[in-house]
XYZ file of C-alpha atoms in Angstrom:
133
model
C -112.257 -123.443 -12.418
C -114.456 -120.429 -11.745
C -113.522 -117.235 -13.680
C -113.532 -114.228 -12.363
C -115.426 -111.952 -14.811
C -116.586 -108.334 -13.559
C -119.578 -107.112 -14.741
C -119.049 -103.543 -16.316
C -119.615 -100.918 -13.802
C -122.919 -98.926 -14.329
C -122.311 -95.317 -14.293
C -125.116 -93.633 -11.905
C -127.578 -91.348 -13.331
C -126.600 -87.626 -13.291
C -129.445 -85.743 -11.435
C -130.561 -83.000 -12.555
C -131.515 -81.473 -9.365
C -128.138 -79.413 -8.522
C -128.202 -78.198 -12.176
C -131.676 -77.173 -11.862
C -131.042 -75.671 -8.935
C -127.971 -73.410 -10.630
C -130.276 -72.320 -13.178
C -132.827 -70.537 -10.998
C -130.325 -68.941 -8.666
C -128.632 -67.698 -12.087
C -132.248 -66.501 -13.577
C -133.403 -64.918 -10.226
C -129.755 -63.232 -10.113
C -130.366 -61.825 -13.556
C -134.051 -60.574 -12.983
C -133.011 -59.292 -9.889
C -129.963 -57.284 -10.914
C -131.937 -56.400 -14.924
C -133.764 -52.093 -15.011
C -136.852 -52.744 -16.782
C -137.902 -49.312 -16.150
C -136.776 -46.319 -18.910
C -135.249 -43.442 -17.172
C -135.733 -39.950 -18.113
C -134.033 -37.564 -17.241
C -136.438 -33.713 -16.461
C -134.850 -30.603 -15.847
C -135.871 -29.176 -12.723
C -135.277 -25.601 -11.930
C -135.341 -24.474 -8.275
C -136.455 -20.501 -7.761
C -133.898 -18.825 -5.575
C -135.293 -15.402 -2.876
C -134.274 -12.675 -5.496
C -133.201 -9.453 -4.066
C -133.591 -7.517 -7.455
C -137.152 -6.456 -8.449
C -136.393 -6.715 -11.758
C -138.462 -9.548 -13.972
C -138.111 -11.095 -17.359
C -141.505 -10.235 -18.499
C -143.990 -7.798 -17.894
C -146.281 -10.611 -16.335
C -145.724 -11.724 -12.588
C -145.660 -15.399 -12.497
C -148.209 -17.723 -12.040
C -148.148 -18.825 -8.539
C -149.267 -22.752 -8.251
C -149.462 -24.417 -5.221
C -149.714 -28.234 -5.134
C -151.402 -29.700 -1.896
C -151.442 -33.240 -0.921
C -154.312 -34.385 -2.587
C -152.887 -33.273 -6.219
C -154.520 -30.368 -6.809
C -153.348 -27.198 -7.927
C -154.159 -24.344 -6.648
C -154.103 -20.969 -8.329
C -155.401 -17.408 -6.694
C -157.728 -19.165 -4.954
C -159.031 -21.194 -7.828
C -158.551 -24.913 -7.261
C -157.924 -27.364 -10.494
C -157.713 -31.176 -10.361
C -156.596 -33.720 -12.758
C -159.684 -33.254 -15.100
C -159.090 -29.500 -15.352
C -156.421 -30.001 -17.946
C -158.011 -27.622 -20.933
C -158.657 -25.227 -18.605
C -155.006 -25.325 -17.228
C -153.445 -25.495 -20.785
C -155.589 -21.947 -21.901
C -154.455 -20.477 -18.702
C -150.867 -21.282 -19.182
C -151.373 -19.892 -22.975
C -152.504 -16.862 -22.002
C -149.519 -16.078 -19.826
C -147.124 -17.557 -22.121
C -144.638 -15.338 -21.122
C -144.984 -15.500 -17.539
C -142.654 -18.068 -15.769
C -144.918 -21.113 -13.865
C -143.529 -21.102 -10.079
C -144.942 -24.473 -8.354
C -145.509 -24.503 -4.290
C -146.356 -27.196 -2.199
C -147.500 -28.143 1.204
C -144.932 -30.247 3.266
C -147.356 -33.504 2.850
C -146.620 -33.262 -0.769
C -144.258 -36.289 -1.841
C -141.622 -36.504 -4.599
C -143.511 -38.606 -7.190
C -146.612 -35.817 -6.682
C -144.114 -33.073 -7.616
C -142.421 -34.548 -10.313
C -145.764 -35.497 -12.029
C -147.009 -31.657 -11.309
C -143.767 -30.636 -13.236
C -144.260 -33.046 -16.344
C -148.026 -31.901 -16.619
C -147.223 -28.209 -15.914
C -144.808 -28.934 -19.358
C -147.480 -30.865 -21.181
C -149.677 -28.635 -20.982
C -147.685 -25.796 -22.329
C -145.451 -24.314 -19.616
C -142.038 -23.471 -20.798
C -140.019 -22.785 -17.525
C -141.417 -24.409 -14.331
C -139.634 -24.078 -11.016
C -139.559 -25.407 -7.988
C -139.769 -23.119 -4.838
C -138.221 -24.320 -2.076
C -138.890 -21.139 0.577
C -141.364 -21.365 3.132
């Protein structure tokens, strides 16, 4: 007589490959589609051609032009990143003057943007943009 006894099944191994593999595409999905940048947000003020002469203040503004390198430029006076202190008294002294910033058309975004922010650090209150050439 010869029984017929089954052994009990063995259950395969899951493999963790697939579920491995799930995990990454989720975590590169995540880092992909995550800001880890801050925004802020600058006001930016674009001069318009007037066609009144009047002015806000007795002072004519000060007249920067930013060229390609990053240098400003002011009556014929040239300043570069190091010139800060000298910048900041010039800016104090026509405090209320208005700060009008030019630049040449190889000037990019980021250079202008910076300009702006260090125009306000150093004590500017209203910088704008001119856009006429």
């Amino acid at each position: 007589m010869q029984l017929n006894i089954q052994t009990a099944k063995r259950r395969k191994a899951l493999s963790l490959t697939p579920l491995i593999d799930v995990v990454f595409i989720l975590l590169l999905f995540f880092m992909l589609t995550s800001s880890f940048i801050k925004w802020h947000n600058m006001e930016l003020a674009v001069s318009k051609p007037s066609t009144s002469t009047v002015q806000s203040s007795d002072q004519p503004p000060l007249l920067f032009t930013l060229v390609e390198t990053g240098e400003l430029s002011l009556r014929g006076q040239v300043y570069n990143e190091t010139d800060n202190a000298v910048l900041a008294q010039l800016i104090d002294e026509n405090s209320d003057a208005s700060v009008i910033l030019l630049t040449t058309d190889q000037v990019n975004v980021q250079q202008i943007i910076s300009t702006i922010d260090r125009l306000k650090r150093l004590g500017a209150e209203s910088v704008s943009l001119n856009t006429d050439r």
